[in-house]
């Protein structure tokens, strides 16, 4: 059986690009790193790295093996974390932007129901949240989109928490803000503000555009930002228009920063998911917390969507 630290060394070699750099980063000799790489290749029964004077490159077999190594290490780290918190008195909920106006209410309800429970909140892009569940960094993730690669992970558990739809947001004085009917063709005529692909809003927008017969490349994407607040500010200040989550953008619309419009001919619906690891659901406490979040979260999302009367 190969040692786990050898797997970590292999990953460091690949990520740093050479044995020499990996050895320096790990505080080891190059010969020790080489020995560990040889041991890994012996374990998998294949050549995993092409070595040259320019560095290292994964072989086809190496691409498969490194995914397995990352999965093994992530599973071990997650198990250690679960065991260390066997009492279930501390959890972290990571939320994508769709949960921006909901997740703190869930936190309050959890603490009211379970006074001994320490609940931490992290706001990230949806895909970073799901990655965090896989790595064991987060216990739960609220996400407005799930990548196909995540759906292939047997370790993930996901359930529908609510429904959302994608809308157009514009500056308050933009011509599309008062147009009788906004179409996909209208949107292609103006500069677009987008979030990076770390965000479920972006990946679900691209998928829904394709389903509606529009290629994302057909849009005039003029400005890409790294967080949701920058996106709202960019639109509010007139840099461009954007497609975004109705639930996430509602508060900004209510205070007059932006206008919100439906897009005719656009398949705008998307699901909101609560993501956890299947392993964590073996804990009775974690299972109980999951059921509580689903019950309260579904009601909160439904109530919020009904109360937000901002859509034009």
PDB file of C-alpha atoms in Angstrom, residues 3-305:
ATOM      1  CA  UNK A   3       1.708   6.097   1.719  1.00  0.00           C
ATOM      2  CA  UNK A   4      -0.606   9.097   1.669  1.00  0.00           C
ATOM      3  CA  UNK A   5       2.296  11.527   2.006  1.00  0.00           C
ATOM      4  CA  UNK A   6       3.742  10.070  -1.201  1.00  0.00           C
ATOM      5  CA  UNK A   7       0.490  10.991  -2.943  1.00  0.00           C
ATOM      6  CA  UNK A   8       0.759  14.541  -1.610  1.00  0.00           C
ATOM      7  CA  UNK A   9       4.324  14.707  -2.919  1.00  0.00           C
ATOM      8  CA  UNK A  10       3.188  13.538  -6.363  1.00  0.00           C
ATOM      9  CA  UNK A  11       0.509  16.230  -6.492  1.00  0.00           C
ATOM     10  CA  UNK A  12       3.017  18.887  -5.423  1.00  0.00           C
ATOM     11  CA  UNK A  13       5.389  17.788  -8.208  1.00  0.00           C
ATOM     12  CA  UNK A  14       2.633  18.117 -10.804  1.00  0.00           C
ATOM     13  CA  UNK A  15       1.412  21.479  -9.494  1.00  0.00           C
ATOM     14  CA  UNK A  16       4.904  22.987  -9.156  1.00  0.00           C
ATOM     15  CA  UNK A  17       5.991  21.620 -12.534  1.00  0.00           C
ATOM     16  CA  UNK A  18       9.261  19.960 -11.558  1.00  0.00           C
ATOM     17  CA  UNK A  19      10.905  17.684  -8.992  1.00  0.00           C
ATOM     18  CA  UNK A  20      13.357  20.408  -8.025  1.00  0.00           C
ATOM     19  CA  UNK A  21      10.660  23.001  -7.264  1.00  0.00           C
ATOM     20  CA  UNK A  22       8.586  20.414  -5.394  1.00  0.00           C
ATOM     21  CA  UNK A  23      11.597  19.397  -3.314  1.00  0.00           C
ATOM     22  CA  UNK A  24      12.231  23.028  -2.367  1.00  0.00           C
ATOM     23  CA  UNK A  25       8.563  23.615  -1.473  1.00  0.00           C
ATOM     24  CA  UNK A  26       8.437  20.453   0.634  1.00  0.00           C
ATOM     25  CA  UNK A  27      11.815  20.899   2.279  1.00  0.00           C
ATOM     26  CA  UNK A  28      13.086  17.593   0.891  1.00  0.00           C
ATOM     27  CA  UNK A  29      15.951  16.434  -1.307  1.00  0.00           C
ATOM     28  CA  UNK A  30      15.329  15.840  -5.003  1.00  0.00           C
ATOM     29  CA  UNK A  31      16.370  12.210  -4.547  1.00  0.00           C
ATOM     30  CA  UNK A  32      13.710  11.725  -1.854  1.00  0.00           C
ATOM     31  CA  UNK A  33      11.057  13.228  -4.102  1.00  0.00           C
ATOM     32  CA  UNK A  34      12.188  11.002  -6.976  1.00  0.00           C
ATOM     33  CA  UNK A  35      11.998   7.923  -4.728  1.00  0.00           C
ATOM     34  CA  UNK A  36       8.429   8.771  -3.744  1.00  0.00           C
ATOM     35  CA  UNK A  37       7.397   9.337  -7.361  1.00  0.00           C
ATOM     36  CA  UNK A  38       8.903   5.987  -8.344  1.00  0.00           C
ATOM     37  CA  UNK A  39       6.987   4.334  -5.489  1.00  0.00           C
ATOM     38  CA  UNK A  40       3.732   5.892  -6.680  1.00  0.00           C
ATOM     39  CA  UNK A  41       4.338   4.712 -10.249  1.00  0.00           C
ATOM     40  CA  UNK A  42       5.150   1.242  -8.983  1.00  0.00           C
ATOM     41  CA  UNK A  43       1.921   1.183  -6.968  1.00  0.00           C
ATOM     42  CA  UNK A  44      -0.231   2.174  -9.958  1.00  0.00           C
ATOM     43  CA  UNK A  45       1.763  -0.041 -12.321  1.00  0.00           C
ATOM     44  CA  UNK A  46       2.282   2.639 -14.942  1.00  0.00           C
ATOM     45  CA  UNK A  47       4.459   5.568 -15.929  1.00  0.00           C
ATOM     46  CA  UNK A  48       2.583   8.604 -14.627  1.00  0.00           C
ATOM     47  CA  UNK A  49       5.016  11.420 -15.428  1.00  0.00           C
ATOM     48  CA  UNK A  50       7.042  12.400 -18.458  1.00  0.00           C
ATOM     49  CA  UNK A  51      10.242  13.951 -17.109  1.00  0.00           C
ATOM     50  CA  UNK A  52      12.412  16.318 -19.134  1.00  0.00           C
ATOM     51  CA  UNK A  53      14.785  19.241 -18.665  1.00  0.00           C
ATOM     52  CA  UNK A  54      11.734  21.508 -18.951  1.00  0.00           C
ATOM     53  CA  UNK A  55       9.965  19.836 -16.040  1.00  0.00           C
ATOM     54  CA  UNK A  56       7.290  17.162 -15.721  1.00  0.00           C
ATOM     55  CA  UNK A  57       4.103  16.402 -17.594  1.00  0.00           C
ATOM     56  CA  UNK A  58       1.322  13.970 -16.737  1.00  0.00           C
ATOM     57  CA  UNK A  59       0.879  10.967 -19.005  1.00  0.00           C
ATOM     58  CA  UNK A  60      -2.633   9.747 -19.849  1.00  0.00           C
ATOM     59  CA  UNK A  61      -2.280   7.240 -17.027  1.00  0.00           C
ATOM     60  CA  UNK A  62      -1.057  10.046 -14.763  1.00  0.00           C
ATOM     61  CA  UNK A  63      -4.167  12.124 -15.443  1.00  0.00           C
ATOM     62  CA  UNK A  64      -6.304   9.247 -14.242  1.00  0.00           C
ATOM     63  CA  UNK A  65      -4.098   8.482 -11.242  1.00  0.00           C
ATOM     64  CA  UNK A  66      -3.913  12.053  -9.949  1.00  0.00           C
ATOM     65  CA  UNK A  67      -7.707  12.320  -9.892  1.00  0.00           C
ATOM     66  CA  UNK A  68      -7.790   9.146  -7.830  1.00  0.00           C
ATOM     67  CA  UNK A  69      -5.119  10.486  -5.464  1.00  0.00           C
ATOM     68  CA  UNK A  70      -6.972  13.761  -4.923  1.00  0.00           C
ATOM     69  CA  UNK A  71     -10.178  11.838  -4.254  1.00  0.00           C
ATOM     70  CA  UNK A  72      -8.451   9.530  -1.762  1.00  0.00           C
ATOM     71  CA  UNK A  73      -6.764  12.393   0.099  1.00  0.00           C
ATOM     72  CA  UNK A  74      -9.940  14.462   0.141  1.00  0.00           C
ATOM     73  CA  UNK A  75     -11.917  11.516   1.521  1.00  0.00           C
ATOM     74  CA  UNK A  76      -9.327  10.885   4.249  1.00  0.00           C
ATOM     75  CA  UNK A  77      -9.263  14.564   5.236  1.00  0.00           C
ATOM     76  CA  UNK A  78     -13.048  14.662   5.325  1.00  0.00           C
ATOM     77  CA  UNK A  79     -13.214  11.544   7.501  1.00  0.00           C
ATOM     78  CA  UNK A  80     -10.671  12.964   9.942  1.00  0.00           C
ATOM     79  CA  UNK A  81     -12.685  16.169  10.154  1.00  0.00           C
ATOM     80  CA  UNK A  82     -15.938  14.318  10.780  1.00  0.00           C
ATOM     81  CA  UNK A  83     -14.362  12.152  13.452  1.00  0.00           C
ATOM     82  CA  UNK A  84     -12.870  15.196  15.202  1.00  0.00           C
ATOM     83  CA  UNK A  85     -16.348  16.752  15.255  1.00  0.00           C
ATOM     84  CA  UNK A  86     -18.230  13.566  16.112  1.00  0.00           C
ATOM     85  CA  UNK A  87     -20.407  15.479  18.581  1.00  0.00           C
ATOM     86  CA  UNK A  88     -21.716  17.599  15.712  1.00  0.00           C
ATOM     87  CA  UNK A  89     -21.431  20.856  17.686  1.00  0.00           C
ATOM     88  CA  UNK A  90     -19.817  22.888  14.893  1.00  0.00           C
ATOM     89  CA  UNK A  91     -20.808  23.252  11.234  1.00  0.00           C
ATOM     90  CA  UNK A  92     -19.965  25.530   8.328  1.00  0.00           C
ATOM     91  CA  UNK A  93     -22.482  26.429   5.640  1.00  0.00           C
ATOM     92  CA  UNK A  94     -21.019  27.844   2.433  1.00  0.00           C
ATOM     93  CA  UNK A  95     -23.383  29.676   0.133  1.00  0.00           C
ATOM     94  CA  UNK A  96     -23.266  30.864  -3.410  1.00  0.00           C
ATOM     95  CA  UNK A  97     -24.841  34.232  -4.218  1.00  0.00           C
ATOM     96  CA  UNK A  98     -28.319  32.734  -4.573  1.00  0.00           C
ATOM     97  CA  UNK A  99     -28.310  32.196  -0.797  1.00  0.00           C
ATOM     98  CA  UNK A 100     -27.017  35.681  -0.016  1.00  0.00           C
ATOM     99  CA  UNK A 101     -30.330  36.880   1.458  1.00  0.00           C
ATOM    100  CA  UNK A 102     -31.289  33.554   3.075  1.00  0.00           C
ATOM    101  CA  UNK A 103     -28.259  31.866   4.623  1.00  0.00           C
ATOM    102  CA  UNK A 104     -27.969  34.149   7.666  1.00  0.00           C
ATOM    103  CA  UNK A 105     -31.634  33.511   8.490  1.00  0.00           C
ATOM    104  CA  UNK A 106     -30.886  29.776   8.339  1.00  0.00           C
ATOM    105  CA  UNK A 107     -27.943  30.383  10.674  1.00  0.00           C
ATOM    106  CA  UNK A 108     -30.204  32.180  13.180  1.00  0.00           C
ATOM    107  CA  UNK A 109     -32.850  29.444  13.071  1.00  0.00           C
ATOM    108  CA  UNK A 110     -30.229  26.732  13.590  1.00  0.00           C
ATOM    109  CA  UNK A 111     -28.750  28.503  16.609  1.00  0.00           C
ATOM    110  CA  UNK A 112     -32.227  29.005  18.044  1.00  0.00           C
ATOM    111  CA  UNK A 113     -33.117  25.332  17.616  1.00  0.00           C
ATOM    112  CA  UNK A 114     -29.673  24.051  18.682  1.00  0.00           C
ATOM    113  CA  UNK A 115     -28.190  26.552  21.193  1.00  0.00           C
ATOM    114  CA  UNK A 116     -25.003  24.502  21.610  1.00  0.00           C
ATOM    115  CA  UNK A 117     -24.302  24.517  17.868  1.00  0.00           C
ATOM    116  CA  UNK A 118     -21.622  26.810  16.444  1.00  0.00           C
ATOM    117  CA  UNK A 119     -22.655  27.808  12.908  1.00  0.00           C
ATOM    118  CA  UNK A 120     -20.181  29.532  10.581  1.00  0.00           C
ATOM    119  CA  UNK A 121     -21.098  31.057   7.215  1.00  0.00           C
ATOM    120  CA  UNK A 122     -18.877  31.412   4.136  1.00  0.00           C
ATOM    121  CA  UNK A 123     -19.945  33.315   1.034  1.00  0.00           C
ATOM    122  CA  UNK A 124     -18.263  32.076  -2.137  1.00  0.00           C
ATOM    123  CA  UNK A 125     -19.008  31.250  -5.739  1.00  0.00           C
ATOM    124  CA  UNK A 126     -21.259  28.175  -5.909  1.00  0.00           C
ATOM    125  CA  UNK A 127     -18.561  25.941  -7.375  1.00  0.00           C
ATOM    126  CA  UNK A 128     -16.050  26.939  -4.720  1.00  0.00           C
ATOM    127  CA  UNK A 129     -18.682  26.031  -2.132  1.00  0.00           C
ATOM    128  CA  UNK A 130     -19.160  22.560  -3.608  1.00  0.00           C
ATOM    129  CA  UNK A 131     -15.391  22.050  -3.852  1.00  0.00           C
ATOM    130  CA  UNK A 132     -15.232  22.920  -0.166  1.00  0.00           C
ATOM    131  CA  UNK A 133     -17.738  20.190   0.668  1.00  0.00           C
ATOM    132  CA  UNK A 134     -15.650  17.704  -1.308  1.00  0.00           C
ATOM    133  CA  UNK A 135     -12.475  18.746   0.493  1.00  0.00           C
ATOM    134  CA  UNK A 136     -14.145  18.662   3.894  1.00  0.00           C
ATOM    135  CA  UNK A 137     -13.733  22.407   4.447  1.00  0.00           C
ATOM    136  CA  UNK A 138     -17.515  22.958   4.511  1.00  0.00           C
ATOM    137  CA  UNK A 139     -20.326  20.787   5.827  1.00  0.00           C
ATOM    138  CA  UNK A 140     -23.059  22.162   3.584  1.00  0.00           C
ATOM    139  CA  UNK A 141     -23.201  24.234   0.415  1.00  0.00           C
ATOM    140  CA  UNK A 142     -26.074  26.222  -1.063  1.00  0.00           C
ATOM    141  CA  UNK A 143     -25.547  26.325  -4.818  1.00  0.00           C
ATOM    142  CA  UNK A 144     -27.504  27.630  -7.785  1.00  0.00           C
ATOM    143  CA  UNK A 145     -25.787  25.283 -10.228  1.00  0.00           C
ATOM    144  CA  UNK A 146     -23.942  21.964 -10.136  1.00  0.00           C
ATOM    145  CA  UNK A 147     -21.259  21.121 -12.682  1.00  0.00           C
ATOM    146  CA  UNK A 148     -21.471  17.768 -14.433  1.00  0.00           C
ATOM    147  CA  UNK A 149     -18.110  16.775 -12.974  1.00  0.00           C
ATOM    148  CA  UNK A 150     -19.533  17.165  -9.456  1.00  0.00           C
ATOM    149  CA  UNK A 151     -22.578  15.060 -10.287  1.00  0.00           C
ATOM    150  CA  UNK A 152     -20.197  12.207 -11.092  1.00  0.00           C
ATOM    151  CA  UNK A 153     -18.818  12.200  -7.537  1.00  0.00           C
ATOM    152  CA  UNK A 154     -20.493   9.400  -5.607  1.00  0.00           C
ATOM    153  CA  UNK A 155     -19.421  11.125  -2.382  1.00  0.00           C
ATOM    154  CA  UNK A 156     -21.797  14.060  -2.883  1.00  0.00           C
ATOM    155  CA  UNK A 157     -25.362  14.256  -1.657  1.00  0.00           C
ATOM    156  CA  UNK A 158     -27.568  16.990  -3.132  1.00  0.00           C
ATOM    157  CA  UNK A 159     -31.236  17.875  -2.731  1.00  0.00           C
ATOM    158  CA  UNK A 160     -33.399  20.647  -4.155  1.00  0.00           C
ATOM    159  CA  UNK A 161     -33.661  23.539  -1.710  1.00  0.00           C
ATOM    160  CA  UNK A 162     -35.606  25.970  -3.862  1.00  0.00           C
ATOM    161  CA  UNK A 163     -36.162  27.535  -7.260  1.00  0.00           C
ATOM    162  CA  UNK A 164     -34.731  30.635  -8.842  1.00  0.00           C
ATOM    163  CA  UNK A 165     -34.764  32.238 -12.257  1.00  0.00           C
ATOM    164  CA  UNK A 166     -32.321  34.373 -14.175  1.00  0.00           C
ATOM    165  CA  UNK A 167     -33.226  37.958 -15.007  1.00  0.00           C
ATOM    166  CA  UNK A 168     -31.755  40.956 -16.763  1.00  0.00           C
ATOM    167  CA  UNK A 169     -30.484  43.761 -14.548  1.00  0.00           C
ATOM    168  CA  UNK A 170     -29.801  47.236 -15.930  1.00  0.00           C
ATOM    169  CA  UNK A 171     -28.921  50.709 -14.640  1.00  0.00           C
ATOM    170  CA  UNK A 172     -32.132  52.473 -13.515  1.00  0.00           C
ATOM    171  CA  UNK A 173     -32.037  54.876 -16.479  1.00  0.00           C
ATOM    172  CA  UNK A 174     -31.094  52.301 -19.150  1.00  0.00           C
ATOM    173  CA  UNK A 175     -33.313  52.120 -22.249  1.00  0.00           C
ATOM    174  CA  UNK A 176     -34.075  48.427 -21.620  1.00  0.00           C
ATOM    175  CA  UNK A 177     -35.360  49.286 -18.138  1.00  0.00           C
ATOM    176  CA  UNK A 178     -38.483  50.847 -19.661  1.00  0.00           C
ATOM    177  CA  UNK A 179     -38.834  48.777 -22.844  1.00  0.00           C
ATOM    178  CA  UNK A 180     -42.181  46.978 -23.130  1.00  0.00           C
ATOM    179  CA  UNK A 181     -40.599  43.608 -23.846  1.00  0.00           C
ATOM    180  CA  UNK A 182     -36.923  42.659 -23.510  1.00  0.00           C
ATOM    181  CA  UNK A 183     -35.691  39.875 -25.808  1.00  0.00           C
ATOM    182  CA  UNK A 184     -32.460  37.941 -26.113  1.00  0.00           C
ATOM    183  CA  UNK A 185     -31.706  39.879 -29.291  1.00  0.00           C
ATOM    184  CA  UNK A 186     -31.938  43.125 -27.317  1.00  0.00           C
ATOM    185  CA  UNK A 187     -29.341  41.892 -24.835  1.00  0.00           C
ATOM    186  CA  UNK A 188     -26.777  41.114 -27.534  1.00  0.00           C
ATOM    187  CA  UNK A 189     -26.674  44.812 -28.465  1.00  0.00           C
ATOM    188  CA  UNK A 190     -25.240  46.051 -25.155  1.00  0.00           C
ATOM    189  CA  UNK A 191     -22.060  45.495 -23.122  1.00  0.00           C
ATOM    190  CA  UNK A 192     -22.468  42.644 -20.636  1.00  0.00           C
ATOM    191  CA  UNK A 193     -21.012  42.372 -17.125  1.00  0.00           C
ATOM    192  CA  UNK A 194     -20.239  38.779 -16.093  1.00  0.00           C
ATOM    193  CA  UNK A 195     -18.942  37.005 -13.034  1.00  0.00           C
ATOM    194  CA  UNK A 196     -16.122  34.480 -13.348  1.00  0.00           C
ATOM    195  CA  UNK A 197     -16.925  30.804 -13.921  1.00  0.00           C
ATOM    196  CA  UNK A 198     -16.496  30.117 -10.191  1.00  0.00           C
ATOM    197  CA  UNK A 199     -20.075  31.324  -9.826  1.00  0.00           C
ATOM    198  CA  UNK A 200     -23.163  29.218 -10.453  1.00  0.00           C
ATOM    199  CA  UNK A 201     -24.860  32.327 -11.844  1.00  0.00           C
ATOM    200  CA  UNK A 202     -22.361  32.351 -14.701  1.00  0.00           C
ATOM    201  CA  UNK A 203     -22.411  28.647 -15.566  1.00  0.00           C
ATOM    202  CA  UNK A 204     -26.199  28.403 -15.330  1.00  0.00           C
ATOM    203  CA  UNK A 205     -26.513  31.531 -17.491  1.00  0.00           C
ATOM    204  CA  UNK A 206     -24.313  29.968 -20.173  1.00  0.00           C
ATOM    205  CA  UNK A 207     -26.251  26.687 -20.073  1.00  0.00           C
ATOM    206  CA  UNK A 208     -29.618  28.451 -20.234  1.00  0.00           C
ATOM    207  CA  UNK A 209     -28.476  30.671 -23.103  1.00  0.00           C
ATOM    208  CA  UNK A 210     -27.502  27.590 -25.115  1.00  0.00           C
ATOM    209  CA  UNK A 211     -30.853  25.983 -24.348  1.00  0.00           C
ATOM    210  CA  UNK A 212     -32.492  29.188 -25.590  1.00  0.00           C
ATOM    211  CA  UNK A 213     -30.560  29.136 -28.867  1.00  0.00           C
ATOM    212  CA  UNK A 214     -27.928  31.763 -28.021  1.00  0.00           C
ATOM    213  CA  UNK A 215     -24.201  31.076 -27.814  1.00  0.00           C
ATOM    214  CA  UNK A 216     -22.464  32.846 -24.923  1.00  0.00           C
ATOM    215  CA  UNK A 217     -19.896  34.106 -27.465  1.00  0.00           C
ATOM    216  CA  UNK A 218     -22.717  36.008 -29.178  1.00  0.00           C
ATOM    217  CA  UNK A 219     -22.877  38.335 -26.173  1.00  0.00           C
ATOM    218  CA  UNK A 220     -20.720  41.444 -25.903  1.00  0.00           C
ATOM    219  CA  UNK A 221     -19.002  40.476 -22.641  1.00  0.00           C
ATOM    220  CA  UNK A 222     -17.177  43.687 -21.880  1.00  0.00           C
ATOM    221  CA  UNK A 223     -16.380  43.343 -18.202  1.00  0.00           C
ATOM    222  CA  UNK A 224     -15.699  40.282 -16.020  1.00  0.00           C
ATOM    223  CA  UNK A 225     -15.688  40.738 -12.245  1.00  0.00           C
ATOM    224  CA  UNK A 226     -14.671  38.484  -9.378  1.00  0.00           C
ATOM    225  CA  UNK A 227     -17.524  39.019  -6.934  1.00  0.00           C
ATOM    226  CA  UNK A 228     -21.271  39.643  -6.933  1.00  0.00           C
ATOM    227  CA  UNK A 229     -21.141  43.088  -5.328  1.00  0.00           C
ATOM    228  CA  UNK A 230     -18.767  44.316  -8.039  1.00  0.00           C
ATOM    229  CA  UNK A 231     -21.224  43.026 -10.623  1.00  0.00           C
ATOM    230  CA  UNK A 232     -24.099  44.970  -9.059  1.00  0.00           C
ATOM    231  CA  UNK A 233     -21.962  48.114  -8.771  1.00  0.00           C
ATOM    232  CA  UNK A 234     -20.769  47.810 -12.369  1.00  0.00           C
ATOM    233  CA  UNK A 235     -24.339  47.633 -13.633  1.00  0.00           C
ATOM    234  CA  UNK A 236     -25.563  50.373 -11.294  1.00  0.00           C
ATOM    235  CA  UNK A 237     -22.826  52.729 -12.483  1.00  0.00           C
ATOM    236  CA  UNK A 238     -23.682  52.157 -16.149  1.00  0.00           C
ATOM    237  CA  UNK A 239     -20.733  50.021 -17.263  1.00  0.00           C
ATOM    238  CA  UNK A 240     -23.091  47.433 -18.735  1.00  0.00           C
ATOM    239  CA  UNK A 241     -26.093  45.183 -18.201  1.00  0.00           C
ATOM    240  CA  UNK A 242     -26.068  41.662 -16.759  1.00  0.00           C
ATOM    241  CA  UNK A 243     -27.973  38.422 -16.416  1.00  0.00           C
ATOM    242  CA  UNK A 244     -28.168  37.320 -12.812  1.00  0.00           C
ATOM    243  CA  UNK A 245     -30.148  35.553 -10.107  1.00  0.00           C
ATOM    244  CA  UNK A 246     -33.552  37.040  -9.291  1.00  0.00           C
ATOM    245  CA  UNK A 247     -33.227  36.050  -5.624  1.00  0.00           C
ATOM    246  CA  UNK A 248     -29.663  37.334  -5.279  1.00  0.00           C
ATOM    247  CA  UNK A 249     -30.337  40.706  -6.952  1.00  0.00           C
ATOM    248  CA  UNK A 250     -33.721  41.489  -5.411  1.00  0.00           C
ATOM    249  CA  UNK A 251     -32.450  43.654  -2.527  1.00  0.00           C
ATOM    250  CA  UNK A 252     -30.298  45.746  -4.869  1.00  0.00           C
ATOM    251  CA  UNK A 253     -33.364  46.321  -7.021  1.00  0.00           C
ATOM    252  CA  UNK A 254     -35.569  47.240  -4.060  1.00  0.00           C
ATOM    253  CA  UNK A 255     -33.185  50.014  -2.950  1.00  0.00           C
ATOM    254  CA  UNK A 256     -33.025  51.421  -6.487  1.00  0.00           C
ATOM    255  CA  UNK A 257     -29.477  50.466  -7.499  1.00  0.00           C
ATOM    256  CA  UNK A 258     -30.677  48.529 -10.536  1.00  0.00           C
ATOM    257  CA  UNK A 259     -33.770  47.675 -12.542  1.00  0.00           C
ATOM    258  CA  UNK A 260     -34.799  44.066 -13.095  1.00  0.00           C
ATOM    259  CA  UNK A 261     -36.501  42.681 -16.224  1.00  0.00           C
ATOM    260  CA  UNK A 262     -37.675  39.305 -17.476  1.00  0.00           C
ATOM    261  CA  UNK A 263     -36.116  38.172 -20.751  1.00  0.00           C
ATOM    262  CA  UNK A 264     -38.657  36.891 -23.262  1.00  0.00           C
ATOM    263  CA  UNK A 265     -37.611  33.760 -25.093  1.00  0.00           C
ATOM    264  CA  UNK A 266     -35.060  32.876 -22.425  1.00  0.00           C
ATOM    265  CA  UNK A 267     -35.274  29.627 -20.453  1.00  0.00           C
ATOM    266  CA  UNK A 268     -34.567  31.303 -17.163  1.00  0.00           C
ATOM    267  CA  UNK A 269     -35.478  28.694 -14.543  1.00  0.00           C
ATOM    268  CA  UNK A 270     -32.842  27.007 -12.384  1.00  0.00           C
ATOM    269  CA  UNK A 271     -32.767  24.898  -9.225  1.00  0.00           C
ATOM    270  CA  UNK A 272     -31.141  25.744  -5.900  1.00  0.00           C
ATOM    271  CA  UNK A 273     -29.358  22.820  -4.232  1.00  0.00           C
ATOM    272  CA  UNK A 274     -28.254  21.924  -0.734  1.00  0.00           C
ATOM    273  CA  UNK A 275     -25.057  19.921  -1.093  1.00  0.00           C
ATOM    274  CA  UNK A 276     -23.401  17.755   1.557  1.00  0.00           C
ATOM    275  CA  UNK A 277     -21.188  14.697   1.630  1.00  0.00           C
ATOM    276  CA  UNK A 278     -22.791  11.281   1.857  1.00  0.00           C
ATOM    277  CA  UNK A 279     -20.247  10.335   4.485  1.00  0.00           C
ATOM    278  CA  UNK A 280     -21.342  13.180   6.764  1.00  0.00           C
ATOM    279  CA  UNK A 281     -24.933  11.917   6.576  1.00  0.00           C
ATOM    280  CA  UNK A 282     -23.785   8.814   8.469  1.00  0.00           C
ATOM    281  CA  UNK A 283     -23.740  11.082  11.530  1.00  0.00           C
ATOM    282  CA  UNK A 284     -27.195  11.306  13.132  1.00  0.00           C
ATOM    283  CA  UNK A 285     -26.564  14.906  14.165  1.00  0.00           C
ATOM    284  CA  UNK A 286     -25.436  16.002  10.695  1.00  0.00           C
ATOM    285  CA  UNK A 287     -28.435  14.247   9.151  1.00  0.00           C
ATOM    286  CA  UNK A 288     -30.697  16.090  11.574  1.00  0.00           C
ATOM    287  CA  UNK A 289     -29.089  19.435  10.708  1.00  0.00           C
ATOM    288  CA  UNK A 290     -29.483  18.691   6.999  1.00  0.00           C
ATOM    289  CA  UNK A 291     -33.194  17.960   7.379  1.00  0.00           C
ATOM    290  CA  UNK A 292     -33.647  21.146   9.422  1.00  0.00           C
ATOM    291  CA  UNK A 293     -31.859  23.281   6.796  1.00  0.00           C
ATOM    292  CA  UNK A 294     -33.937  21.739   4.009  1.00  0.00           C
ATOM    293  CA  UNK A 295     -37.210  22.318   5.843  1.00  0.00           C
ATOM    294  CA  UNK A 296     -36.526  25.897   6.908  1.00  0.00           C
ATOM    295  CA  UNK A 297     -34.545  26.821   3.813  1.00  0.00           C
ATOM    296  CA  UNK A 298     -37.281  25.757   1.407  1.00  0.00           C
ATOM    297  CA  UNK A 299     -39.790  27.939   3.235  1.00  0.00           C
ATOM    298  CA  UNK A 300     -37.391  30.881   3.389  1.00  0.00           C
ATOM    299  CA  UNK A 301     -36.632  30.742  -0.345  1.00  0.00           C
ATOM    300  CA  UNK A 302     -40.322  30.460  -1.195  1.00  0.00           C
ATOM    301  CA  UNK A 303     -41.261  33.381   1.081  1.00  0.00           C
ATOM    302  CA  UNK A 304     -38.432  35.572  -0.189  1.00  0.00           C
ATOM    303  CA  UNK A 305     -39.352  35.007  -3.844  1.00  0.00           C
TER     304      UNK A 305
END
